[in-house]
Coordinates of C-alpha atoms and ligand atoms in Angstrom, one line a residue:
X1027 CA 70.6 82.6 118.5
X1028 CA 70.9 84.0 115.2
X1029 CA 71.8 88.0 115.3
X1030 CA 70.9 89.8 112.2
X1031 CA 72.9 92.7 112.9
X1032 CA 76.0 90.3 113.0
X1033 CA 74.9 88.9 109.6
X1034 CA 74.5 92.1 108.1
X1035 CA 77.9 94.2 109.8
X1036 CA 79.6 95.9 107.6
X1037 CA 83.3 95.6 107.7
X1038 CA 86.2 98.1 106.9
X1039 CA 90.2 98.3 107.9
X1040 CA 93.0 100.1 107.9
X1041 CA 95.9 98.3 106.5
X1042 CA 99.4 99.5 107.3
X1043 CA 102.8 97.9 108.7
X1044 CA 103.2 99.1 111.7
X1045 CA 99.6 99.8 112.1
X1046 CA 99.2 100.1 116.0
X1047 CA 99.9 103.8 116.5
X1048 CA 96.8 104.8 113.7
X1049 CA 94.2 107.1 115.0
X1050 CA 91.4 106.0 112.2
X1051 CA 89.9 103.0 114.2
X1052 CA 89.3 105.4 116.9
X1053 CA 87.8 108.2 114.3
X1054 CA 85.5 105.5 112.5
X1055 CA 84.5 103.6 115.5
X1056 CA 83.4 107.0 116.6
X1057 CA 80.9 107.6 113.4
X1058 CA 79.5 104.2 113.9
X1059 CA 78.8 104.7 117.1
X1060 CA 77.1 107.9 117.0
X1061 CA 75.8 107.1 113.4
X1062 CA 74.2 103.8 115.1
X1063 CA 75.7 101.7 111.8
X1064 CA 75.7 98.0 111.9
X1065 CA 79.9 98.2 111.4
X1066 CA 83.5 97.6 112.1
X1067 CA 86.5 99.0 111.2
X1068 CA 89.4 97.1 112.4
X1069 CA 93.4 97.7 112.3
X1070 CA 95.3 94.9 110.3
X1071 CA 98.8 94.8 110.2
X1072 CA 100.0 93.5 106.6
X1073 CA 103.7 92.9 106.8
X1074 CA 104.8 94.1 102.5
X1075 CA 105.4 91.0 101.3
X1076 CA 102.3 89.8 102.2
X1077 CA 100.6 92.8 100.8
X1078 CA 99.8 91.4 97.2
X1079 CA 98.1 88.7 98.7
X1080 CA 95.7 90.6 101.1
X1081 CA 94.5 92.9 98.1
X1082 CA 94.0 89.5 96.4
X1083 CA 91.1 88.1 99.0
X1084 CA 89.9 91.9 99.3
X1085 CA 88.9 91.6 95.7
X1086 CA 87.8 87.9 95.7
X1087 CA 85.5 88.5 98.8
X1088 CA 86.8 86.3 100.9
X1089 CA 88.2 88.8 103.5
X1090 CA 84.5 89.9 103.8
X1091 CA 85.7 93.5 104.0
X1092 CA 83.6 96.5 101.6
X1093 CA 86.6 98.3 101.9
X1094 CA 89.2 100.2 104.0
X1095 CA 92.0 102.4 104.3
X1096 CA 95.9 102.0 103.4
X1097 CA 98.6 103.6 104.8
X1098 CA 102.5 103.7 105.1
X1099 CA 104.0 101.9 103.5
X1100 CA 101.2 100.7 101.2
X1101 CA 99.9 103.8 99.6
X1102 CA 101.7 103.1 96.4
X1103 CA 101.1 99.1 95.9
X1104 CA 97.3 99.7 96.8
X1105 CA 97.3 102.8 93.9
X1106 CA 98.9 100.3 91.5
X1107 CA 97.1 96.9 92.3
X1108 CA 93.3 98.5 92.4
X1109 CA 91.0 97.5 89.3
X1110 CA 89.8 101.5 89.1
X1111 CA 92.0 103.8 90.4
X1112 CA 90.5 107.6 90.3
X1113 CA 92.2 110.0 88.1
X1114 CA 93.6 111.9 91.5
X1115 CA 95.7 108.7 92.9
X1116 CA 96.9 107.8 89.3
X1117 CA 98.4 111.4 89.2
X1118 CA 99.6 110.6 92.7
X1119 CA 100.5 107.3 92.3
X1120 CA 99.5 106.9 95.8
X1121 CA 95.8 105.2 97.3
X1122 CA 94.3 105.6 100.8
X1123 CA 90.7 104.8 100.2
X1124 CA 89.8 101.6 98.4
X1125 CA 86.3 99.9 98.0
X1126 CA 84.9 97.4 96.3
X1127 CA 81.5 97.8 93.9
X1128 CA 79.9 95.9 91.0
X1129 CA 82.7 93.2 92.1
X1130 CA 85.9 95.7 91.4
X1131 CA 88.2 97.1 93.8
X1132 CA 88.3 100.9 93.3
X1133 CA 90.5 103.0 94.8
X1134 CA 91.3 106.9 95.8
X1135 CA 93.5 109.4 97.7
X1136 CA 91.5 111.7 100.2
X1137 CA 94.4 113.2 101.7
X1138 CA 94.2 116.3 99.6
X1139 CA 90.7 116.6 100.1
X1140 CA 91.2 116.4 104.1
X1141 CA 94.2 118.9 103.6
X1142 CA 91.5 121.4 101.8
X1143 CA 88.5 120.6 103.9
X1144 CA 90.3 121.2 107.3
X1145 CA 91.4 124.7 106.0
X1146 CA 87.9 125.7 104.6
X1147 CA 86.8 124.5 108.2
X1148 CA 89.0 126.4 110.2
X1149 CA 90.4 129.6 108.5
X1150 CA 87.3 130.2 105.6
X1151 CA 89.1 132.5 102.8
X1152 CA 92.1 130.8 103.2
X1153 CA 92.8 130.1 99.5
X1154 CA 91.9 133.5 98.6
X1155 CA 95.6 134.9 97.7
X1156 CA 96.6 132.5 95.3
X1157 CA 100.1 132.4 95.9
X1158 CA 101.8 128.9 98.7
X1159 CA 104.7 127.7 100.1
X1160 CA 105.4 124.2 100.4
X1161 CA 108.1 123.3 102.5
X1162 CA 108.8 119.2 101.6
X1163 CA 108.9 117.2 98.6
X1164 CA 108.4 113.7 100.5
X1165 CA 105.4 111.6 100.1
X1166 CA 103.0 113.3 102.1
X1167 CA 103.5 117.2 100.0
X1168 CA 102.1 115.4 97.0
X1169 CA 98.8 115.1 98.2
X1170 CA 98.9 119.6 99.2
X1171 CA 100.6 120.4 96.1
X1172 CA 97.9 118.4 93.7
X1173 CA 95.0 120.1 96.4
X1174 CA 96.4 123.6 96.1
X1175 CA 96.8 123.1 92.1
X1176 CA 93.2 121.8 92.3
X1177 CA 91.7 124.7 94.1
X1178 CA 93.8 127.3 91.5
X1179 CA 96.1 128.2 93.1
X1180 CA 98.5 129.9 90.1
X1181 CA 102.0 130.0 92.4
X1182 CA 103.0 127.3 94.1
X1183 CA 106.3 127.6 95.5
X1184 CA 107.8 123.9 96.9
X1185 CA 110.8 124.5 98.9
X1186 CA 113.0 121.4 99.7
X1187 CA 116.3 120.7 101.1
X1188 CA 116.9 118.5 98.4
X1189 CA 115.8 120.2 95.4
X1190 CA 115.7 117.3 93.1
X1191 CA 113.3 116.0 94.7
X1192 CA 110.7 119.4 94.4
X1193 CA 111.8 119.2 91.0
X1194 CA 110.0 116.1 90.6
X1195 CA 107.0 117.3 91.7
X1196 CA 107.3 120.6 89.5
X1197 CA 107.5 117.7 87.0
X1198 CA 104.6 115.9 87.8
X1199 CA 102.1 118.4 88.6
X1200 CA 102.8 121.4 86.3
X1201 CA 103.5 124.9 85.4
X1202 CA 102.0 126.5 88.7
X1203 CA 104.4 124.1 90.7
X1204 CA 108.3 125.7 90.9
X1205 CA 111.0 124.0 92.5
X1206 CA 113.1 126.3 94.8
X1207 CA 116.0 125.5 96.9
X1208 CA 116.0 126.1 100.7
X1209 CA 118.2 129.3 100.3
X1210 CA 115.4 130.7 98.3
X1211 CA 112.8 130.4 101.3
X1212 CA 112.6 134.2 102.2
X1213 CA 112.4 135.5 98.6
X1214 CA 109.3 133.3 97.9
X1215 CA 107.5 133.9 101.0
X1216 CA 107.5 137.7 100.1
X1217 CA 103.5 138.3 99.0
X1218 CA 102.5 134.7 99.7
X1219 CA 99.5 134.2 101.3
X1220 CA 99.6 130.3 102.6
X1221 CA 102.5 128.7 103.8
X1222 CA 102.4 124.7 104.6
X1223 CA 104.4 122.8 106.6
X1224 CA 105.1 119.4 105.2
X1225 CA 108.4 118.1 106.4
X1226 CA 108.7 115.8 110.0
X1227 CA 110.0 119.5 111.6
X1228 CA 108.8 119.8 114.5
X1229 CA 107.3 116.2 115.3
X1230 CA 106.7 114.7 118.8
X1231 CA 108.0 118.7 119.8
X1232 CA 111.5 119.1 118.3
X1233 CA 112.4 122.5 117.5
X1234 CA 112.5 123.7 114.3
X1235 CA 115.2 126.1 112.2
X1236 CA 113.9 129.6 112.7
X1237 CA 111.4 130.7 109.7
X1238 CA 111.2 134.6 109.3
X1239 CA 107.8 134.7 108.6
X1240 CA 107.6 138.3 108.2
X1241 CA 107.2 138.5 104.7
X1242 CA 103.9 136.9 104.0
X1243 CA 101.3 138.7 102.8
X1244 CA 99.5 140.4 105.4
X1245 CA 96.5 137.8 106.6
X1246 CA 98.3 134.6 105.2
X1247 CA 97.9 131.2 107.1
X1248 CA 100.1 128.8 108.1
X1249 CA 99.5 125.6 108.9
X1250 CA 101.3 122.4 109.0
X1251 CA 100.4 118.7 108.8
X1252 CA 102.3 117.9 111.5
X1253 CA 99.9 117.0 114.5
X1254 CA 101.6 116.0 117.2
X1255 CA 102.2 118.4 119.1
X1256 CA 99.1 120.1 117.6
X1257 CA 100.6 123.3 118.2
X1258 CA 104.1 123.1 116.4
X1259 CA 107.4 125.0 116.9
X1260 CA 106.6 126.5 112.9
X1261 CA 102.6 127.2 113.9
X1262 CA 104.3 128.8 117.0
X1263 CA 106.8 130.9 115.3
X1264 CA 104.0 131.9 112.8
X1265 CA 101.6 132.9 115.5
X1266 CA 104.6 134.9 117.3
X1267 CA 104.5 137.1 114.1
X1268 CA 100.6 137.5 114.4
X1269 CA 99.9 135.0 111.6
X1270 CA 96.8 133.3 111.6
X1271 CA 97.4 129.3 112.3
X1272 CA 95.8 126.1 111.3
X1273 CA 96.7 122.7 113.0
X1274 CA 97.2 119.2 111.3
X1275 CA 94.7 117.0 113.1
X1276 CA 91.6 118.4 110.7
X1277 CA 93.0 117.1 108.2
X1278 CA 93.5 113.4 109.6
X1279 CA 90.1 114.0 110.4
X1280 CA 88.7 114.9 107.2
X1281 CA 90.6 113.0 105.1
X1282 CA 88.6 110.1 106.7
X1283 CA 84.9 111.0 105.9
X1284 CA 84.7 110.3 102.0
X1285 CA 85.6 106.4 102.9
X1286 CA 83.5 106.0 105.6
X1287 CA 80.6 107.1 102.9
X1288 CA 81.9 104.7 100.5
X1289 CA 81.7 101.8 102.9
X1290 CA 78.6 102.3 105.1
X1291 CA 77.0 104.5 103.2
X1292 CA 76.1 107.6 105.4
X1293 CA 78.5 110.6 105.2
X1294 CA 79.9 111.2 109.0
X1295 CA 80.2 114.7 110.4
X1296 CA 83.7 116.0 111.6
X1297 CA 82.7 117.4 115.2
X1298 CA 84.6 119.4 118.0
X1299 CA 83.7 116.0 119.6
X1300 CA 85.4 114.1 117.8
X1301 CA 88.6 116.4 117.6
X1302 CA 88.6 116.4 121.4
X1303 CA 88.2 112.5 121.4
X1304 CA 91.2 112.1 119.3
X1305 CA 93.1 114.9 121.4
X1306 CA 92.3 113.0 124.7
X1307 CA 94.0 109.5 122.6
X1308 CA 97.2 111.6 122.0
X1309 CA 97.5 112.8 125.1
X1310 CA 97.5 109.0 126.4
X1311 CA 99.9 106.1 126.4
X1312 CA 101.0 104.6 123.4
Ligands
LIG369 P1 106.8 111.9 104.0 O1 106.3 110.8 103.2 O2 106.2 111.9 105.4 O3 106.6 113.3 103.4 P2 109.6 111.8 103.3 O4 109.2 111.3 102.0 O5 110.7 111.1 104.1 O6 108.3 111.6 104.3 O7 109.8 113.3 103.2 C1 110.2 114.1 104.3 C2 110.4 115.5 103.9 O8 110.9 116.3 105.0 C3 111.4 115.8 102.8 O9 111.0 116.9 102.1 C4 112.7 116.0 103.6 O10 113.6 116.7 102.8 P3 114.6 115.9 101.8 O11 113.8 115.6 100.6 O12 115.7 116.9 101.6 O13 115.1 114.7 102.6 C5 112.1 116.9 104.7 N1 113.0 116.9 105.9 C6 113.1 115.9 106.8 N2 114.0 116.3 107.8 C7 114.4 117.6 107.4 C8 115.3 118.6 108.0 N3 115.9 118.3 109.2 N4 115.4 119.8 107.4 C9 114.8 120.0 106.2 N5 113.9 119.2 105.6 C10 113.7 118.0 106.2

C-alpha cells in the first residue's frame, strides 16, 4: 500500500567518522517525535576519503537528504566544499549545519550560537562584564571566541599552553582577542567576569591542574564545554570558590535547533525533557 508519509519524510544526518558515540540522532529524533514531523535523522559514518564524494550526491540529490549535520573530522572539508557558506563558517573555516535550497548546498556553524544560547538560558546576565577567559586554542575555542566577539565582548583573553596557537586566533578574530601564555592565567583572570573551559581537561572525569579562581570578578561564571562528566573538576573547583557554574550539555543542545529549522521547517524547543533524555543516554552503555 502506498504510504504518503513515507513519500513525503524528510531526511537529515549527521556525518562524522567515527560517528557512533553522537548524541544528535537522539536530540533530533526527540523533536520529531514530539513535533509529530514526517522525518529522520540518521547517523552515517563517511570514512575522509570518501567525504568529497558524499557532499557530491548531497548536492546532486541523489542521497535524498535536505540536509544534515557534520562533525569531526569534517567540519573543515564541509566549510570549504559548500556552494554558500555563511559569513560565520568562512571566518571559521569550519561547517556543522549544511542544507540544500534553490538546488545549492549552503552551509553554517551553530556552535557559537549553542555556546551563547545555553548561557543566556541558564545564567541570564552572563555577558554583562565584558571581560573572558578562554582556556584552549584547538578547534572547538574558535567557535566561543567568534561568539564572545559577536556578543561585544571588548577583552578576550585566550590562554593556551601553546601560545602560537592562541596567537592564531588573536590573528584571525581581532583586536579584542589577546594571546596569553599559561603562566599569565592568574593576571588575566583578575576583573574578568566569564571564564570558559575549552581544553579536553577534565573529560570522561580526569582531574584537572588546580585553577585559583579567586580573582574573578565578583558574580563571574564559569562554564566549560566539556560535558561528560556534566559537572567537571574546573566547574567543581569554580563552584568550591562560590562561582556561579554553567555545564556543556546546553550547548550540544542548542547548537542543534537552527538545523533542525532549516530542514523540517519547525524550530524545536530545548526542554528539561530533553536534557534529562540525553542525561539518562550518558549515563548508559556505550
Ligand atoms: P578541539 O578541537 O577539541 O579543541 P584540539 O584542537 O586538539 O581539540 O585542542 C585541544 C586544546 O586543549 C588545545 O588548546 C590544547 O592545548 P595545546 O594547543 O597546547 O595542545 C589543550 N590541551 C589539551 N590537553 C591539555 C593539557 N593537559 N594541558 C593544557 N592544555 C591542554
Amino acid at each position: 500500500m502506498h504510504d504518503s508519509r513515507e513519500t513525503s519524510l524528510t531526511k537529515a544526518f549527521v556525518a562524522g567518522y567515527p560517528i557512533k558515540h553522537s548524541r544528535s540522532p537522539l536530540i533530533h529524533g526527540y523533536w520529531l517525535k514530539r513535533l509529530d514531523i514526517a522525518g529522520s535523522y540518521q547517523p552515517i559514518e563517511v570514512a575522509p576519503l570518501d567525504f568529497y564524494d558524499f557532499i557530491a550526491t548531497l548536492k546532486d540529490g541523489s542521497a535524498g537528504f535536505q540536509g544534515g549535520n557534520v562533525t569531526i573530522p569534517h567540519k573543515e572539508k564541509a566549510a570549504a566544499l559548500a556552494d554558500r557558506p555563511d559569513e560565520l563558517c568562512l571566518e571559521l573555516g569550519a561547517a556543522n549545519t549544511l542544507w540544500r535550497q534553490d538546488g545549492q548546498l549552503f552551509a553554517t556553524n551553530t556552535d557559537g550560537a549553542g555556546f551563547t544560547s545555553n548561557l543566556d538560558e541558564r545564567h541570564p546576565g552572563w555577558d554583562s562584564n565584558g571581560t573572558a577567559v578562554v582556556l584552549g586554542a584547538g578547534g572547538a575555542s574558535r567557535a566561543v571566541i567568534q561568539a564572545l566577539r559577536d556578543r561585544g565582548f571588548k577583552d578576550i583573553h585566550v590562554v593556551n599552553r601553546t601560545l602560537a596557537r592562541a596567537q592564531e586566533l588573536a590573528d584571525r578574530f581581532g583586536s579584542a582577542i589577546h594571546a596569553q601564555p599559561i603562566g599569565a592565567l592568574s593576571e588575566v583572570m583578575k576583573g574578568a567576569g566569564l571564564f570558559v573551559n575549552t581544553t579536553s581537561l577534565g573529560m570522561d572525569g580526569e582531574a584537572s591542574p588546580l585553577i585559583d579562581f579567586e580573582p574573578l570578578a565578583a558574580g563571574a561564571v564559569v562554564t566549560d564545554i566539556v560535558y561528560v562528566p556534566l559537572m567537571t573538576d574546573i566547574l567543581r573547583q569554580a563552584a568550591y570558590r562560590g562561582f556561579a557554574t554553567v555545564d556543556g550539555l546546553g550547548m550540544l543542545l542548542h547548537q542543534a535547533v537552527p538545523g533542525f529549522e532549516k530542514w523540517f521547517g519547525a524550530r524545536p524547543v530545548v526542554t528539561p525533557q530533553l536534557r534529562e533524555l540525553v542525561i539518562r543516554d550518558m549515563d548508559g552503555p556505550r
